[in-house]
Amino acid sequence: MSRGPKTAAVVLTDEERSELQRLVRRRGAGQAAVMRARIVLTADAEPQATNRAIAVRLGISRQSVITWRQRFLAHRLEGLVDAPRSGAPRQVGDEVVEALIVRTLETQPVGATHWSTRAMARQVGMSQTMVSRIWRAFGLQPHRAETFKLSRDPAFDKVRDVVGLYLNPPDRALVLCVDEKPQIQAVEGTAPVLPMRPGQVERRSHDYKRHGTTDLFAALDVKAGTIIGACKGRHRASEFRSFLDQVEAAVPVDLDVHVVLDNAATHKTRLVHDWLVKRPRWHLHFTPTSASWLNMVEGWFALLTRRCLQRGAFASTDALKAAIHAYIDHTNAEPKPFAWTKSADDILANVKRFCQRTSNSDH
């Protein structure tokens, strides 16, 4: 009985063997490429092994071993790379794509503020799918818009003072980010929430009943990630000073206290000034106007809103306060400090570029 042609031997050069071994060891290499390299390396290391034996050892099909063994013998290492796939030639030329991009960026449709894929497809005479693909390839999203606010503070260089505290805090000192989240509403839907179930998200009534508001004062310990918080009925200077008393009682007496806060009027009253004069270990660092993003406690406020308040149902301000304090307790039980990464120079350079861009824009 004939057993068919004998399998051709795979004999690697030292360079080929080293290249394939590096591919197998490389982190992040594609699994398909690694498997092809292992097929060839095994065939080289065990010249007596059949294709079936190699397939069993590597957990793949015999035909895969035959295919990549033959391709290697025919084209060496280049044979292990996928050949370009055939397909219909591209029907939309570079000139057409460029014209569509220019139209998207520099014009707007009649009777609308921005282009949609359908409106643009009708305008340029191509399919909606093609317009969508081109926009996606160039990162264009005409349906989206974001807001921004540029600080007009002539002393915007205060960024260096605040960021310096984050990146290089003083010795024997505590850095606190302090702010208020005013007018948090205790709201309750007019109907019970319909819980999530397979195939359907949670649903709640679009209208709601109001049960009052509370104002949250919070101080974030930058290094530890813990929160000192207090809910009060109003956010006047007297409430702010009372909150400072609470923070003073919680801070070790042998540490200086550096406080990052914004330029709200309640932070600069005579009442607060007199309180600070009696406590020389306290040092205030004001962020530039319209730059609340420099205060890291704003990040914690965002988490509080998203995880606790946004979808909460509170039948009274007491229930709202209890939920807020429970979230504060949870934060302090498992604190995760925010990590500030940008230097003051990077921030100032970015703001400068953005100001130049807006001043030069024709829109």
Coordinates of C-alpha atoms in Angstrom, one line a residue:
M1 CA 0.0 0.0 0.0
S2 CA 1.3 3.5 -0.9
R3 CA 1.6 5.9 2.0
G4 CA 1.8 9.0 -0.2
P5 CA 4.7 11.5 -0.6
K6 CA 7.1 11.9 2.3
T7 CA 6.7 15.1 4.3
A8 CA 9.4 17.6 3.4
A9 CA 11.7 18.4 6.3
V10 CA 11.8 21.9 7.8
V11 CA 15.4 23.1 8.5
L12 CA 15.7 26.6 10.0
T13 CA 18.7 28.9 9.8
D14 CA 19.9 30.4 13.1
E15 CA 18.4 33.7 12.2
E16 CA 15.0 32.2 11.3
R17 CA 15.0 30.2 14.5
S18 CA 15.8 33.3 16.6
E19 CA 13.2 35.4 14.9
L20 CA 10.4 32.8 15.5
Q21 CA 11.4 32.3 19.1
R22 CA 11.3 36.0 19.7
L23 CA 7.8 36.1 18.2
V24 CA 6.6 33.3 20.5
R25 CA 8.0 35.1 23.6
R26 CA 6.8 38.6 22.6
R27 CA 4.0 39.9 24.8
G28 CA 1.0 41.2 22.8
A29 CA 1.8 39.1 19.7
G30 CA -1.2 37.9 17.8
Q31 CA -2.2 34.3 18.7
A32 CA -2.5 33.3 15.0
A33 CA 1.1 34.4 14.3
V34 CA 2.4 32.7 17.4
M35 CA 0.8 29.4 16.5
R36 CA 2.3 29.5 13.0
A37 CA 5.7 30.1 14.5
R38 CA 5.2 27.1 16.9
I39 CA 4.3 24.8 14.0
V40 CA 7.5 25.6 12.2
L41 CA 9.7 25.5 15.3
T42 CA 8.2 22.1 16.2
A43 CA 8.8 20.7 12.7
D44 CA 12.4 21.9 12.9
A45 CA 13.0 20.5 16.4
E46 CA 11.4 17.1 15.7
P47 CA 12.1 16.3 12.0
Q48 CA 10.6 12.8 12.4
A49 CA 7.3 14.1 13.7
T50 CA 4.3 13.7 11.3
N51 CA 1.9 16.5 10.6
R52 CA -0.7 14.7 12.6
A53 CA 1.6 14.4 15.6
I54 CA 2.4 18.1 15.5
A55 CA -1.3 18.9 15.2
V56 CA -2.1 16.8 18.3
R57 CA 0.7 18.3 20.3
L58 CA -0.4 21.9 19.5
G59 CA -4.1 21.3 19.7
I60 CA -4.9 22.3 16.1
S61 CA -6.0 20.6 12.9
R62 CA -3.7 18.6 10.7
Q63 CA -4.6 20.7 7.7
S64 CA -3.4 23.9 9.6
V65 CA 0.0 22.2 10.1
I66 CA 0.2 21.2 6.4
T67 CA -0.8 24.7 5.2
W68 CA 1.7 26.7 7.2
R69 CA 4.5 24.1 6.8
Q70 CA 4.1 24.3 3.0
R71 CA 3.9 28.1 3.0
F72 CA 7.1 28.3 5.1
L73 CA 8.9 25.9 2.8
A74 CA 7.8 27.9 -0.3
H75 CA 8.4 31.4 1.0
R76 CA 10.3 31.1 4.3
L77 CA 9.3 33.6 7.0
E78 CA 7.3 35.8 4.5
G79 CA 5.1 32.8 4.0
L80 CA 3.8 33.0 7.6
V81 CA 2.3 36.5 7.0
D82 CA -1.3 36.7 5.8
A83 CA -1.4 37.7 2.1
P84 CA -3.4 40.8 1.2
R85 CA -7.1 39.8 0.7
S86 CA -8.8 40.3 -2.6
G87 CA -11.8 42.5 -2.8
A88 CA -13.7 45.1 -4.8
P89 CA -11.6 48.2 -5.4
R90 CA -12.5 51.3 -3.4
Q91 CA -15.1 53.3 -5.3
V92 CA -14.8 56.6 -3.3
G93 CA -11.6 58.4 -4.2
D94 CA -9.5 60.6 -1.9
E95 CA -10.8 63.8 -3.6
V96 CA -14.4 62.8 -2.7
V97 CA -13.5 62.0 0.9
E98 CA -11.6 65.3 1.2
A99 CA -14.5 67.3 -0.2
L100 CA -16.9 65.6 2.3
I101 CA -14.6 66.3 5.2
V102 CA -14.3 70.0 4.2
R103 CA -18.1 70.3 3.8
T104 CA -18.6 68.8 7.2
L105 CA -16.2 71.1 8.9
E106 CA -16.9 74.3 7.1
T107 CA -20.6 74.4 6.2
Q108 CA -23.9 73.6 7.8
P109 CA -27.2 72.4 6.3
V110 CA -30.1 74.8 5.5
G111 CA -32.5 74.9 8.4
A112 CA -30.3 73.0 10.9
T113 CA -27.3 73.6 13.1
H114 CA -25.3 70.5 12.1
W115 CA -25.1 67.8 9.5
S116 CA -26.6 64.3 9.9
T117 CA -25.5 61.3 8.0
R118 CA -28.7 61.3 6.0
A119 CA -28.6 65.0 5.2
M120 CA -24.9 64.8 4.1
A121 CA -25.6 61.7 2.0
R122 CA -28.3 63.5 0.1
Q123 CA -26.1 66.5 -0.3
V124 CA -23.0 64.7 -1.7
G125 CA -24.8 61.8 -3.5
M126 CA -23.4 58.8 -1.6
S127 CA -24.9 56.3 0.8
Q128 CA -25.5 57.1 4.5
T129 CA -23.3 54.1 5.5
M130 CA -20.4 55.6 3.5
V131 CA -20.8 59.0 5.2
S132 CA -20.9 57.3 8.5
R133 CA -17.7 55.3 7.8
I134 CA -15.8 58.4 6.7
W135 CA -16.9 60.4 9.7
R136 CA -15.9 57.6 12.0
A137 CA -12.5 57.2 10.3
F138 CA -11.7 60.9 10.8
G139 CA -13.2 61.1 14.3
L140 CA -16.0 63.5 13.3
Q141 CA -19.2 63.6 15.4
P142 CA -21.4 66.5 14.2
H143 CA -24.3 65.4 16.4
R144 CA -22.2 66.1 19.6
A145 CA -21.2 69.3 21.2
E146 CA -19.5 70.1 24.5
T147 CA -19.2 73.3 26.5
F148 CA -16.1 75.1 27.8
K149 CA -15.3 78.0 30.1
L150 CA -12.1 80.1 29.9
S151 CA -11.0 81.8 33.1
R152 CA -10.6 85.5 32.8
D153 CA -8.7 85.8 36.1
P154 CA -5.7 88.1 35.6
A155 CA -3.9 86.0 38.2
F156 CA -4.4 82.7 36.5
D157 CA -0.9 81.8 37.4
K158 CA -2.4 80.7 40.8
V159 CA -2.5 77.4 39.0
R160 CA 1.1 76.9 40.0
D161 CA 0.3 77.4 43.7
V162 CA -2.5 74.8 43.7
V163 CA -0.9 72.2 41.5
G164 CA 2.3 72.5 43.5
L165 CA 0.4 71.4 46.6
Y166 CA -0.9 68.4 44.8
L167 CA 2.4 67.3 43.3
N168 CA 4.8 68.4 46.0
P169 CA 2.9 68.9 49.3
P170 CA 4.7 70.5 52.2
D171 CA 6.2 68.5 55.0
R172 CA 4.2 68.1 58.2
A173 CA 1.1 69.5 56.5
L174 CA -2.3 68.3 55.4
V175 CA -3.7 69.4 52.0
L176 CA -7.5 69.7 51.9
C177 CA -9.8 70.5 48.9
V178 CA -12.9 72.2 50.3
D179 CA -16.1 73.2 48.5
E180 CA -19.9 73.2 48.8
K181 CA -22.4 71.3 46.7
P182 CA -25.5 73.5 47.3
Q183 CA -29.2 72.9 46.7
I184 CA -29.1 69.1 46.5
Q185 CA -32.7 68.2 46.0
A186 CA -34.6 65.4 47.9
V187 CA -36.8 64.2 45.0
E188 CA -39.1 61.2 44.7
G189 CA -40.8 59.8 41.6
T190 CA -44.6 60.1 41.4
A191 CA -44.7 56.3 40.8
P192 CA -42.6 53.4 42.0
V193 CA -39.5 52.5 40.1
L194 CA -39.8 49.6 37.7
P195 CA -36.7 47.5 38.3
M196 CA -34.3 46.2 35.6
R197 CA -35.1 42.8 34.1
P198 CA -33.7 40.7 31.2
G199 CA -34.1 42.7 28.1
Q200 CA -35.3 45.9 29.8
V201 CA -33.5 48.6 31.7
E202 CA -34.7 50.2 34.9
R203 CA -37.6 52.7 34.3
R204 CA -38.8 55.5 36.5
S205 CA -41.4 58.2 36.1
H206 CA -40.3 61.4 34.3
D207 CA -42.0 63.7 36.9
Y208 CA -41.2 63.8 40.6
K209 CA -42.1 65.3 43.9
R210 CA -39.7 67.7 45.7
H211 CA -39.2 67.3 49.4
G212 CA -36.7 70.1 50.1
T213 CA -33.0 70.6 49.7
T214 CA -29.7 70.4 51.6
D215 CA -26.3 71.9 51.2
L216 CA -23.2 69.7 51.4
F217 CA -19.9 71.0 52.7
A218 CA -17.0 68.7 52.0
A219 CA -13.2 68.6 52.6
L220 CA -11.2 66.0 50.6
D221 CA -7.9 64.9 52.1
V222 CA -5.7 64.8 49.0
K223 CA -3.2 62.3 50.3
A224 CA -5.6 59.9 52.1
G225 CA -8.6 60.2 49.9
T226 CA -10.9 60.6 52.9
I227 CA -13.8 63.0 53.2
I228 CA -15.0 65.3 56.0
G229 CA -18.6 66.3 55.2
A230 CA -21.5 68.1 56.7
C231 CA -25.1 68.7 55.4
K232 CA -26.5 72.1 56.4
G233 CA -29.7 74.0 55.6
R234 CA -28.0 76.9 53.9
H235 CA -24.5 77.8 52.7
R236 CA -23.8 81.2 54.2
A237 CA -20.5 82.3 55.9
S238 CA -21.8 81.2 59.3
E239 CA -22.4 77.6 58.0
F240 CA -19.0 77.6 56.3
R241 CA -17.2 78.7 59.5
S242 CA -19.1 76.0 61.4
F243 CA -17.8 73.5 58.9
L244 CA -14.3 74.8 59.4
D245 CA -14.7 74.2 63.2
Q246 CA -15.6 70.6 62.3
V247 CA -12.5 70.2 60.1
E248 CA -10.3 71.8 62.7
A249 CA -11.5 69.3 65.3
A250 CA -10.7 66.4 62.9
V251 CA -7.2 67.5 61.9
P252 CA -4.2 66.6 64.1
V253 CA -3.0 69.6 66.0
D254 CA 0.6 69.3 65.0
L255 CA 0.0 69.6 61.3
D256 CA -0.3 72.7 59.2
V257 CA -3.5 72.9 57.1
H258 CA -3.4 74.0 53.5
V259 CA -6.9 74.4 52.0
V260 CA -7.7 74.6 48.3
L261 CA -11.0 76.4 47.6
D262 CA -12.7 78.6 45.1
N263 CA -13.5 82.3 45.2
A264 CA -17.1 82.1 46.5
A265 CA -18.1 85.1 48.6
T266 CA -18.8 83.0 51.7
H267 CA -15.1 82.1 51.8
K268 CA -13.9 85.7 52.0
T269 CA -16.2 87.3 54.6
R270 CA -15.1 89.1 57.7
L271 CA -16.4 86.2 59.8
V272 CA -14.1 83.7 58.1
H273 CA -11.2 86.1 58.1
D274 CA -11.4 86.6 61.8
W275 CA -11.6 82.8 62.3
L276 CA -8.4 82.3 60.2
V277 CA -6.5 85.0 62.0
K278 CA -6.8 83.1 65.2
R279 CA -5.4 79.9 63.6
P280 CA -2.1 80.7 61.9
R281 CA -1.5 77.1 60.9
W282 CA -4.3 77.4 58.3
H283 CA -3.3 78.6 54.8
L284 CA -5.9 79.2 52.0
H285 CA -5.0 78.7 48.4
F286 CA -7.7 80.0 46.0
T287 CA -8.2 78.6 42.5
P288 CA -8.5 81.0 39.6
T289 CA -12.0 82.2 38.8
S290 CA -14.0 79.8 36.5
A291 CA -11.4 77.1 37.2
S292 CA -13.3 74.8 39.6
W293 CA -11.8 71.8 37.8
L294 CA -8.6 72.6 39.7
N295 CA -10.3 71.6 43.0
M296 CA -10.1 67.8 43.4
V297 CA -13.1 67.6 45.6
E298 CA -15.2 68.3 42.5
G299 CA -14.2 64.9 41.3
W300 CA -15.6 63.4 44.4
F301 CA -18.8 65.4 44.0
A302 CA -19.2 63.9 40.5
L303 CA -18.9 60.4 42.0
L304 CA -21.4 61.2 44.7
T305 CA -23.9 62.5 42.1
R306 CA -23.5 59.5 39.7
R307 CA -23.4 56.8 42.3
C308 CA -25.7 58.0 45.0
L309 CA -27.9 61.0 44.1
Q310 CA -28.8 60.8 40.4
R311 CA -31.0 57.7 40.6
G312 CA -31.8 58.0 44.3
A313 CA -35.4 58.4 45.6
F314 CA -35.6 60.5 48.8
A315 CA -38.9 61.1 50.5
S316 CA -37.4 63.7 52.9
T317 CA -34.3 65.8 53.4
D318 CA -33.5 63.5 56.3
A319 CA -33.4 60.5 53.9
L320 CA -31.2 62.5 51.6
K321 CA -28.8 63.4 54.3
A322 CA -28.6 59.8 55.5
A323 CA -27.7 58.7 52.0
I324 CA -25.0 61.3 51.6
H325 CA -23.5 60.5 55.0
A326 CA -23.6 56.8 54.1
Y327 CA -21.7 57.4 50.9
I328 CA -19.1 59.5 52.9
D329 CA -18.7 56.6 55.3
H330 CA -18.3 54.2 52.4
T331 CA -15.6 56.5 50.9
N332 CA -13.7 56.7 54.2
A333 CA -13.9 52.9 54.7
E334 CA -12.3 52.3 51.3
P335 CA -10.5 55.5 50.4
K336 CA -9.0 55.9 46.9
P337 CA -7.0 59.1 46.5
F338 CA -7.2 61.0 43.3
A339 CA -3.9 61.2 41.5
W340 CA -3.1 64.6 39.9
T341 CA -0.8 64.1 36.9
K342 CA -0.4 67.3 34.9
S343 CA 2.2 69.9 35.9
A344 CA 1.4 73.6 36.1
D345 CA 3.5 74.2 33.0
D346 CA 1.5 71.6 31.0
I347 CA -1.8 73.2 32.1
L348 CA -0.7 76.7 31.3
A349 CA 0.6 75.6 27.9
N350 CA -2.7 73.8 27.1
V351 CA -4.8 76.8 28.1
K352 CA -2.5 79.1 26.0
R353 CA -3.0 76.9 22.9
F354 CA -6.7 76.8 23.5
C355 CA -7.0 80.6 23.8
Q356 CA -5.0 81.0 20.6
R357 CA -7.3 78.5 18.8
T358 CA -10.4 80.3 19.9
S359 CA -9.1 83.7 19.1
N360 CA -8.1 82.6 15.6
S361 CA -11.3 80.7 14.9
D362 CA -13.8 82.1 12.3
H363 CA -16.7 80.3 13.9

